[in-house]
PDB file of C-alpha atoms in Angstrom:
ATOM      1  CA  MET A 181       0.000   0.000   0.000  1.00 53.00           C
ATOM      2  CA  SER A 182       1.137   3.523  -0.730  1.00 61.00           C
ATOM      3  CA  TRP A 183       0.554   5.856   2.214  1.00 59.00           C
ATOM      4  CA  ASN A 184       0.244   9.636   2.041  1.00 61.00           C
ATOM      5  CA  PRO A 185       1.305  11.353   5.287  1.00 63.00           C
ATOM      6  CA  ASP A 186      -0.452  14.585   4.310  1.00 62.00           C
ATOM      7  CA  LEU A 187      -3.803  12.830   3.839  1.00 62.00           C
ATOM      8  CA  TYR A 188      -3.349  10.904   7.076  1.00 62.00           C
ATOM      9  CA  HIS A 189      -2.617  14.109   9.008  1.00 60.00           C
ATOM     10  CA  ARG A 190      -5.621  15.987   7.634  1.00 64.00           C
ATOM     11  CA  PHE A 191      -7.450  14.873  10.799  1.00 67.00           C
ATOM     12  CA  GLN A 192      -4.408  14.695  13.039  1.00 71.00           C
ATOM     13  CA  GLY A 193      -6.151  16.037  16.125  1.00 71.00           C
ATOM     14  CA  ALA A 194      -8.901  13.422  16.023  1.00 75.00           C
ATOM     15  CA  ARG A 195      -6.478  10.605  15.229  1.00 79.00           C
ATOM     16  CA  SER A 196      -4.160  11.593  18.095  1.00 87.00           C
ATOM     17  CA  ALA A 197      -6.748  11.410  20.874  1.00 92.00           C
ATOM     18  CA  PRO A 198      -6.742   7.575  21.187  1.00 95.00           C
ATOM     19  CA  ALA A 199      -2.936   7.572  21.174  1.00 95.00           C
ATOM     20  CA  ARG A 200      -2.859  10.008  24.077  1.00 94.00           C
ATOM     21  CA  ASP A 201      -5.258   7.776  26.001  1.00 97.00           C
ATOM     22  CA  LEU A 202      -3.147   4.701  25.284  1.00 98.00           C
ATOM     23  CA  GLN A 203      -0.016   6.441  26.520  1.00 96.00           C
ATOM     24  CA  ALA A 204      -1.888   7.507  29.650  1.00 97.00           C
ATOM     25  CA  MET A 205      -2.544   3.812  30.328  1.00 98.00           C
ATOM     26  CA  LEU A 206       1.191   3.016  30.388  1.00 98.00           C
ATOM     27  CA  PRO A 207       2.683   2.398  33.824  1.00 97.00           C
ATOM     28  CA  ASP A 208       5.881   4.329  34.482  1.00 95.00           C
ATOM     29  CA  LEU A 209       8.464   1.557  34.597  1.00 97.00           C
ATOM     30  CA  PRO A 210      12.222   1.541  33.922  1.00 96.00           C
ATOM     31  CA  TYR A 211      11.863   0.510  30.275  1.00 98.00           C
ATOM     32  CA  ARG A 212      15.179  -0.186  28.580  1.00 98.00           C
ATOM     33  CA  ARG A 213      14.109  -1.392  25.135  1.00 98.00           C
ATOM     34  CA  THR A 214      10.895  -0.096  23.556  1.00 98.00           C
ATOM     35  CA  VAL A 215       9.340  -0.571  20.131  1.00 98.00           C
ATOM     36  CA  ASP A 216       6.490   1.335  18.465  1.00 98.00           C
ATOM     37  CA  LEU A 217       4.922  -0.981  15.869  1.00 98.00           C
ATOM     38  CA  GLY A 218       3.339   0.825  12.941  1.00 96.00           C
ATOM     39  CA  CYS A 219       4.848   4.114  14.052  1.00 96.00           C
ATOM     40  CA  GLY A 220       3.666   6.015  10.961  1.00 93.00           C
ATOM     41  CA  THR A 221       5.075   9.531  10.949  1.00 93.00           C
ATOM     42  CA  GLY A 222       6.613   9.045  14.376  1.00 96.00           C
ATOM     43  CA  GLU A 223       4.902  11.548  16.648  1.00 94.00           C
ATOM     44  CA  GLN A 224       3.976   8.930  19.224  1.00 95.00           C
ATOM     45  CA  THR A 225       7.418   7.329  18.999  1.00 98.00           C
ATOM     46  CA  LEU A 226       9.007  10.686  19.778  1.00 98.00           C
ATOM     47  CA  THR A 227       6.668  11.118  22.755  1.00 97.00           C
ATOM     48  CA  LEU A 228       7.773   7.725  24.082  1.00 98.00           C
ATOM     49  CA  ALA A 229      11.440   8.654  23.611  1.00 98.00           C
ATOM     50  CA  GLU A 230      10.969  11.912  25.498  1.00 98.00           C
ATOM     51  CA  ARG A 231       8.935  10.285  28.268  1.00 98.00           C
ATOM     52  CA  TYR A 232      11.462   7.481  28.744  1.00 98.00           C
ATOM     53  CA  PRO A 233      14.849   9.101  28.020  1.00 98.00           C
ATOM     54  CA  HIS A 234      16.799   6.111  29.367  1.00 97.00           C
ATOM     55  CA  ALA A 235      15.058   3.673  27.030  1.00 98.00           C
ATOM     56  CA  GLU A 236      16.156   2.707  23.542  1.00 98.00           C
ATOM     57  CA  VAL A 237      13.048   3.558  21.468  1.00 98.00           C
ATOM     58  CA  THR A 238      12.591   2.222  17.927  1.00 98.00           C
ATOM     59  CA  GLY A 239       9.746   3.043  15.554  1.00 98.00           C
ATOM     60  CA  VAL A 240       8.949   0.325  13.011  1.00 98.00           C
ATOM     61  CA  ASP A 241       6.786   0.795   9.937  1.00 96.00           C
ATOM     62  CA  SER A 242       6.444  -0.846   6.534  1.00 93.00           C
ATOM     63  CA  SER A 243       5.792   2.449   4.716  1.00 92.00           C
ATOM     64  CA  ALA A 244       8.780   4.327   3.302  1.00 92.00           C
ATOM     65  CA  GLU A 245       6.541   7.380   2.816  1.00 90.00           C
ATOM     66  CA  MET A 246       5.582   7.500   6.484  1.00 90.00           C
ATOM     67  CA  LEU A 247       9.132   6.872   7.679  1.00 95.00           C
ATOM     68  CA  SER A 248      10.512   9.675   5.530  1.00 94.00           C
ATOM     69  CA  ARG A 249       8.421  12.031   7.662  1.00 93.00           C
ATOM     70  CA  ALA A 250       9.148  10.178  10.903  1.00 95.00           C
ATOM     71  CA  ARG A 251      12.915  10.526  10.564  1.00 95.00           C
ATOM     72  CA  ALA A 252      12.584  14.281  10.919  1.00 95.00           C
ATOM     73  CA  HIS A 253      12.009  13.636  14.642  1.00 96.00           C
ATOM     74  CA  GLN A 254      15.240  13.654  16.594  1.00 96.00           C
ATOM     75  CA  ALA A 255      16.143  12.397  20.072  1.00 98.00           C
ATOM     76  CA  PRO A 256      19.328  10.736  21.383  1.00 98.00           C
ATOM     77  CA  ASN A 257      17.488   7.486  22.157  1.00 98.00           C
ATOM     78  CA  LEU A 258      15.237   7.423  19.062  1.00 98.00           C
ATOM     79  CA  ALA A 259      15.606   5.371  15.869  1.00 98.00           C
ATOM     80  CA  PHE A 260      13.363   4.237  13.010  1.00 98.00           C
ATOM     81  CA  ARG A 261      13.507   1.269  10.661  1.00 97.00           C
ATOM     82  CA  GLN A 262      11.430  -0.059   7.793  1.00 97.00           C
ATOM     83  CA  ALA A 263      10.172  -3.604   8.349  1.00 96.00           C
ATOM     84  CA  ASP A 264       7.127  -5.796   8.687  1.00 94.00           C
ATOM     85  CA  LEU A 265       5.512  -5.199  12.086  1.00 93.00           C
ATOM     86  CA  ARG A 266       5.939  -8.887  12.899  1.00 92.00           C
ATOM     87  CA  ASP A 267       9.685  -8.767  12.236  1.00 91.00           C
ATOM     88  CA  LEU A 268      10.936  -8.316  15.792  1.00 94.00           C
ATOM     89  CA  ASP A 269      14.280  -9.275  17.246  1.00 91.00           C
ATOM     90  CA  GLY A 270      15.093 -10.012  20.866  1.00 95.00           C
ATOM     91  CA  ALA A 271      13.016  -8.944  23.858  1.00 97.00           C
ATOM     92  CA  TYR A 272      11.377  -5.595  24.660  1.00 98.00           C
ATOM     93  CA  ASP A 273      10.255  -4.016  27.904  1.00 98.00           C
ATOM     94  CA  LEU A 274       7.477  -2.142  26.090  1.00 98.00           C
ATOM     95  CA  ILE A 275       5.760  -3.200  22.880  1.00 98.00           C
ATOM     96  CA  TYR A 276       3.488  -0.345  21.849  1.00 98.00           C
ATOM     97  CA  SER A 277       1.223  -0.108  18.821  1.00 98.00           C
ATOM     98  CA  ASN A 278      -1.259   2.628  18.011  1.00 96.00           C
ATOM     99  CA  ALA A 279      -3.738   2.102  15.135  1.00 94.00           C
ATOM    100  CA  ALA A 280      -1.646  -0.405  13.185  1.00 95.00           C
ATOM    101  CA  LEU A 281      -2.369  -4.009  14.129  1.00 97.00           C
ATOM    102  CA  GLN A 282      -5.827  -3.873  12.504  1.00 94.00           C
ATOM    103  CA  TRP A 283      -4.013  -4.321   9.162  1.00 91.00           C
ATOM    104  CA  LEU A 284      -2.722  -7.755  10.227  1.00 94.00           C
ATOM    105  CA  PRO A 285      -4.796 -10.967  10.369  1.00 92.00           C
ATOM    106  CA  ASP A 286      -5.429 -13.501  13.132  1.00 95.00           C
ATOM    107  CA  HIS A 287      -4.953 -11.443  16.273  1.00 97.00           C
ATOM    108  CA  PRO A 288      -4.750 -14.369  18.720  1.00 97.00           C
ATOM    109  CA  THR A 289      -1.763 -15.725  16.778  1.00 97.00           C
ATOM    110  CA  LEU A 290      -0.345 -12.213  16.346  1.00 97.00           C
ATOM    111  CA  LEU A 291      -0.546 -11.449  20.068  1.00 98.00           C
ATOM    112  CA  ALA A 292       1.150 -14.747  20.884  1.00 98.00           C
ATOM    113  CA  ALA A 293       3.995 -13.829  18.515  1.00 97.00           C
ATOM    114  CA  LEU A 294       4.381 -10.375  20.085  1.00 98.00           C
ATOM    115  CA  TRP A 295       4.171 -11.852  23.587  1.00 98.00           C
ATOM    116  CA  ALA A 296       7.168 -14.047  22.788  1.00 97.00           C
ATOM    117  CA  HIS A 297       9.230 -10.851  22.359  1.00 98.00           C
ATOM    118  CA  LEU A 298       8.080  -9.265  25.609  1.00 98.00           C
ATOM    119  CA  ALA A 299      10.615  -9.382  28.434  1.00 98.00           C
ATOM    120  CA  PRO A 300       9.538 -10.501  31.920  1.00 98.00           C
ATOM    121  CA  GLY A 301       7.808  -7.563  33.575  1.00 98.00           C
ATOM    122  CA  GLY A 302       7.269  -5.961  30.175  1.00 98.00           C
ATOM    123  CA  ILE A 303       4.145  -4.181  28.936  1.00 98.00           C
ATOM    124  CA  LEU A 304       2.125  -4.734  25.774  1.00 98.00           C
ATOM    125  CA  ALA A 305       0.019  -1.672  24.887  1.00 98.00           C
ATOM    126  CA  VAL A 306      -2.221  -1.591  21.816  1.00 98.00           C
ATOM    127  CA  GLN A 307      -4.951   0.572  20.298  1.00 98.00           C
ATOM    128  CA  VAL A 308      -6.914  -0.582  17.241  1.00 97.00           C
ATOM    129  CA  PRO A 309      -9.856   0.954  15.370  1.00 95.00           C
ATOM    130  CA  ALA A 310     -13.011  -1.151  15.689  1.00 94.00           C
ATOM    131  CA  ASN A 311     -15.308   0.488  13.154  1.00 90.00           C
ATOM    132  CA  HIS A 312     -15.507  -2.384  10.680  1.00 88.00           C
ATOM    133  CA  ASP A 313     -19.308  -2.677  11.121  1.00 88.00           C
ATOM    134  CA  HIS A 314     -19.892   1.055  10.526  1.00 92.00           C
ATOM    135  CA  PRO A 315     -21.579   2.058   7.218  1.00 93.00           C
ATOM    136  CA  SER A 316     -18.381   3.812   6.145  1.00 93.00           C
ATOM    137  CA  HIS A 317     -16.629   0.428   6.059  1.00 91.00           C
ATOM    138  CA  ARG A 318     -19.536  -1.758   4.982  1.00 92.00           C
ATOM    139  CA  LEU A 319     -20.227   0.485   1.980  1.00 95.00           C
ATOM    140  CA  LEU A 320     -16.539   0.433   1.124  1.00 93.00           C
ATOM    141  CA  THR A 321     -16.673  -3.356   0.959  1.00 92.00           C
ATOM    142  CA  ASP A 322     -19.847  -3.170  -1.144  1.00 94.00           C
ATOM    143  CA  THR A 323     -18.098  -0.821  -3.567  1.00 96.00           C
ATOM    144  CA  ALA A 324     -15.088  -3.132  -3.763  1.00 94.00           C
ATOM    145  CA  ARG A 325     -17.343  -6.007  -4.790  1.00 93.00           C
ATOM    146  CA  GLU A 326     -18.648  -3.898  -7.681  1.00 96.00           C
ATOM    147  CA  PHE A 327     -15.024  -3.377  -8.761  1.00 96.00           C
ATOM    148  CA  GLU A 328     -14.068  -7.020  -8.337  1.00 95.00           C
ATOM    149  CA  GLY A 329     -12.387  -7.210 -11.746  1.00 96.00           C
ATOM    150  CA  GLU A 330     -10.343  -4.029 -11.333  1.00 96.00           C
ATOM    151  CA  LEU A 331      -9.302  -5.058  -7.792  1.00 95.00           C
ATOM    152  CA  GLY A 332      -8.544  -8.670  -8.653  1.00 93.00           C
ATOM    153  CA  GLY A 333     -11.196  -9.803  -6.187  1.00 89.00           C
ATOM    154  CA  PHE A 334      -9.677  -7.923  -3.247  1.00 88.00           C
ATOM    155  CA  THR A 335     -11.957  -6.760  -0.442  1.00 84.00           C
ATOM    156  CA  ARG A 336     -10.399  -5.953   2.896  1.00 82.00           C
ATOM    157  CA  PHE A 337     -13.180  -7.597   4.924  1.00 66.00           C
ATOM    158  CA  GLY A 338     -14.655  -9.694   2.139  1.00 52.00           C
ATOM    159  CA  THR A 339     -15.244 -13.430   1.991  1.00 41.00           C
ATOM    160  CA  ALA A 340     -11.821 -14.191   0.545  1.00 40.00           C
ATOM    161  CA  HIS A 341     -10.026 -12.334   3.322  1.00 43.00           C
ATOM    162  CA  GLY A 342     -12.320 -13.113   6.239  1.00 49.00           C
ATOM    163  CA  ALA A 343     -13.930 -10.739   8.686  1.00 77.00           C
ATOM    164  CA  SER A 344     -12.111  -7.953  10.488  1.00 89.00           C
ATOM    165  CA  PRO A 345      -9.317  -9.342  12.679  1.00 93.00           C
ATOM    166  CA  VAL A 346     -10.149  -6.877  15.456  1.00 96.00           C
ATOM    167  CA  LEU A 347     -11.500  -8.566  18.600  1.00 97.00           C
ATOM    168  CA  THR A 348     -13.793  -7.247  21.299  1.00 97.00           C
ATOM    169  CA  PRO A 349     -12.204  -5.975  24.521  1.00 98.00           C
ATOM    170  CA  ALA A 350     -13.299  -9.231  26.171  1.00 98.00           C
ATOM    171  CA  GLY A 351     -11.724 -11.199  23.319  1.00 98.00           C
ATOM    172  CA  TYR A 352      -8.394  -9.451  23.816  1.00 98.00           C
ATOM    173  CA  ALA A 353      -8.558  -9.864  27.594  1.00 98.00           C
ATOM    174  CA  GLU A 354      -9.258 -13.593  27.273  1.00 98.00           C
ATOM    175  CA  THR A 355      -6.491 -14.034  24.698  1.00 98.00           C
ATOM    176  CA  LEU A 356      -3.993 -12.219  26.909  1.00 98.00           C
ATOM    177  CA  ASP A 357      -5.048 -14.203  29.981  1.00 98.00           C
ATOM    178  CA  ALA A 358      -4.432 -17.417  28.065  1.00 98.00           C
ATOM    179  CA  LEU A 359      -0.906 -16.153  27.323  1.00 98.00           C
ATOM    180  CA  GLY A 360      -0.304 -15.705  31.043  1.00 98.00           C
ATOM    181  CA  ALA A 361      -0.743 -11.929  31.179  1.00 98.00           C
ATOM    182  CA  VAL A 362      -1.478 -10.064  34.389  1.00 98.00           C
ATOM    183  CA  ASP A 363      -2.781  -6.544  35.065  1.00 98.00           C
ATOM    184  CA  VAL A 364      -4.890  -6.709  31.905  1.00 98.00           C
ATOM    185  CA  THR A 365      -6.960  -3.651  31.008  1.00 98.00           C
ATOM    186  CA  ALA A 366      -9.123  -3.782  27.879  1.00 98.00           C
ATOM    187  CA  LEU A 367     -11.763  -1.260  26.952  1.00 98.00           C
ATOM    188  CA  SER A 368     -13.803   0.167  24.102  1.00 97.00           C
ATOM    189  CA  ARG A 369     -14.217   3.894  23.628  1.00 96.00           C
ATOM    190  CA  VAL A 370     -15.981   6.066  21.072  1.00 95.00           C
ATOM    191  CA  TYR A 371     -14.049   9.032  19.660  1.00 94.00           C
ATOM    192  CA  PRO A 372     -16.628  11.106  17.763  1.00 92.00           C
ATOM    193  CA  VAL A 373     -15.592  13.242  14.826  1.00 92.00           C
ATOM    194  CA  GLU A 374     -17.829  15.809  13.155  1.00 93.00           C
ATOM    195  CA  LEU A 375     -17.532  15.521   9.370  1.00 94.00           C
ATOM    196  CA  SER A 376     -19.018  17.497   6.503  1.00 94.00           C
ATOM    197  CA  GLY A 377     -21.526  14.949   5.245  1.00 96.00           C
ATOM    198  CA  ALA A 378     -20.703  12.042   2.975  1.00 96.00           C
ATOM    199  CA  ASP A 379     -17.872  14.025   1.377  1.00 96.00           C
ATOM    200  CA  GLY A 380     -16.289  14.387   4.804  1.00 94.00           C
ATOM    201  CA  ILE A 381     -16.374  10.619   5.331  1.00 95.00           C
ATOM    202  CA  VAL A 382     -14.560  10.131   2.030  1.00 95.00           C
ATOM    203  CA  GLU A 383     -11.896  12.637   3.082  1.00 92.00           C
ATOM    204  CA  TRP A 384     -11.518  10.838   6.431  1.00 91.00           C
ATOM    205  CA  THR A 385     -11.149   7.419   4.818  1.00 91.00           C
ATOM    206  CA  ARG A 386      -8.729   8.643   2.125  1.00 89.00           C
ATOM    207  CA  GLY A 387      -6.001   8.624   4.769  1.00 83.00           C
ATOM    208  CA  THR A 388      -6.699   5.087   5.983  1.00 86.00           C
ATOM    209  CA  ALA A 389      -9.474   2.695   4.903  1.00 89.00           C
ATOM    210  CA  LEU A 390      -9.463   3.754   1.230  1.00 92.00           C
ATOM    211  CA  VAL A 391      -5.703   3.270   0.899  1.00 90.00           C
ATOM    212  CA  PRO A 392      -5.601  -0.488   0.165  1.00 90.00           C
ATOM    213  CA  TYR A 393      -8.259  -0.049  -2.534  1.00 95.00           C
ATOM    214  CA  LEU A 394      -6.976   3.035  -4.305  1.00 94.00           C
ATOM    215  CA  SER A 395      -3.416   1.646  -4.202  1.00 91.00           C
ATOM    216  CA  ARG A 396      -4.580  -1.260  -6.369  1.00 94.00           C
ATOM    217  CA  LEU A 397      -6.362   0.832  -9.016  1.00 96.00           C
ATOM    218  CA  THR A 398      -5.327   2.967 -11.954  1.00 96.00           C
ATOM    219  CA  PRO A 399      -5.970   6.711 -11.480  1.00 95.00           C
ATOM    220  CA  ALA A 400      -9.073   6.520 -13.688  1.00 97.00           C
ATOM    221  CA  ASP A 401     -10.484   3.486 -11.876  1.00 97.00           C
ATOM    222  CA  ALA A 402      -9.625   5.037  -8.515  1.00 96.00           C
ATOM    223  CA  ALA A 403     -11.674   8.118  -9.436  1.00 97.00           C
ATOM    224  CA  ARG A 404     -14.640   5.956 -10.480  1.00 98.00           C
ATOM    225  CA  PHE A 405     -14.331   3.853  -7.325  1.00 97.00           C
ATOM    226  CA  THR A 406     -14.294   6.932  -5.093  1.00 97.00           C
ATOM    227  CA  GLU A 407     -17.311   8.457  -6.846  1.00 98.00           C
ATOM    228  CA  ARG A 408     -19.307   5.227  -6.505  1.00 98.00           C
ATOM    229  CA  TYR A 409     -18.386   4.975  -2.823  1.00 97.00           C
ATOM    230  CA  LEU A 410     -19.492   8.582  -2.361  1.00 97.00           C
ATOM    231  CA  GLU A 411     -22.845   7.869  -4.025  1.00 97.00           C
ATOM    232  CA  LYS A 412     -23.490   5.042  -1.583  1.00 97.00           C
ATOM    233  CA  LEU A 413     -22.542   7.219   1.380  1.00 97.00           C
ATOM    234  CA  ARG A 414     -24.856  10.025   0.252  1.00 97.00           C
ATOM    235  CA  ASP A 415     -27.786   7.614   0.295  1.00 97.00           C
ATOM    236  CA  VAL A 416     -27.112   6.938   3.973  1.00 96.00           C
ATOM    237  CA  TYR A 417     -25.880  10.414   4.937  1.00 96.00           C
ATOM    238  CA  PRO A 418     -27.779  12.984   2.841  1.00 95.00           C
ATOM    239  CA  GLY A 419     -27.184  15.856   5.234  1.00 95.00           C
ATOM    240  CA  GLU A 420     -24.331  18.349   5.523  1.00 95.00           C
ATOM    241  CA  ARG A 421     -23.161  17.078   8.914  1.00 95.00           C
ATOM    242  CA  VAL A 422     -22.207  13.582  10.053  1.00 95.00           C
ATOM    243  CA  TYR A 423     -21.579  12.612  13.661  1.00 95.00           C
ATOM    244  CA  TYR A 424     -18.971   9.942  12.994  1.00 93.00           C
ATOM    245  CA  ALA A 425     -18.821   7.758  16.109  1.00 92.00           C
ATOM    246  CA  PHE A 426     -15.411   6.156  15.705  1.00 92.00           C
ATOM    247  CA  THR A 427     -14.942   3.196  18.050  1.00 95.00           C
ATOM    248  CA  ARG A 428     -11.509   2.110  19.279  1.00 96.00           C
ATOM    249  CA  VAL A 429     -10.305  -0.781  21.416  1.00 98.00           C
ATOM    250  CA  LEU A 430      -7.428  -0.098  23.808  1.00 98.00           C
ATOM    251  CA  PHE A 431      -5.664  -2.662  25.946  1.00 98.00           C
ATOM    252  CA  THR A 432      -2.567  -3.082  28.087  1.00 98.00           C
ATOM    253  CA  ALA A 433      -1.109  -6.156  29.771  1.00 98.00           C
ATOM    254  CA  ARG A 434       2.007  -7.091  31.735  1.00 98.00           C
ATOM    255  CA  ARG A 435       4.114 -10.205  31.406  1.00 98.00           C
ATOM    256  CA  PRO A 436       4.943 -11.519  34.893  1.00 97.00           C
TER     257      PRO A 436
END
């Protein structure tokens, strides 16, 4: 997928609120080795580096476009590298991920893999969007099915790729308990955003949910896809204002 940092940051204030809440859930421990998985443009990674100046903090992302912006952030204990989020080495005292793991499948298996890289006493802290049943996402899948040929059959939450990998808070808590976690906190929270009708939803999703679709299409097909998606949204949201109730799941756990 080809990410555009400018599009992603168009709603930076709204996208940052869950990250601030996740960081507020972190216990202040003497972390020595910390990783931010799916660090994007690195703002949260920099915050971690400044909050824990004695820790080695590494931001990992698969997007060269995002990392080119992230590397503008400087701190003595801060580094960035391009890699798959599952490509970890060694053990970490803090594994942190804000709005990234929703792109990876099979979260029980994923959490077990991350847990294997968590040092004793270490913290796993994750925030994932959980809006896959919202009309903005369901209509996106419907549009993708109409463009099956152009997309090669790809739909992010379609039959071929299974349902959303995101679990409920209870599902994450139970998965973490089975891994032997203690001090588990898992919660769901709505972060509302006021958008300018259906057009505003399209602008919101251009920075995230639309990316895997538009990245697979020619410019002409991408324009047709976006217009068809917009038509569907206007049927559901005909007004000039949309109260977009964006749901997120946040959880933290400690390895004893």
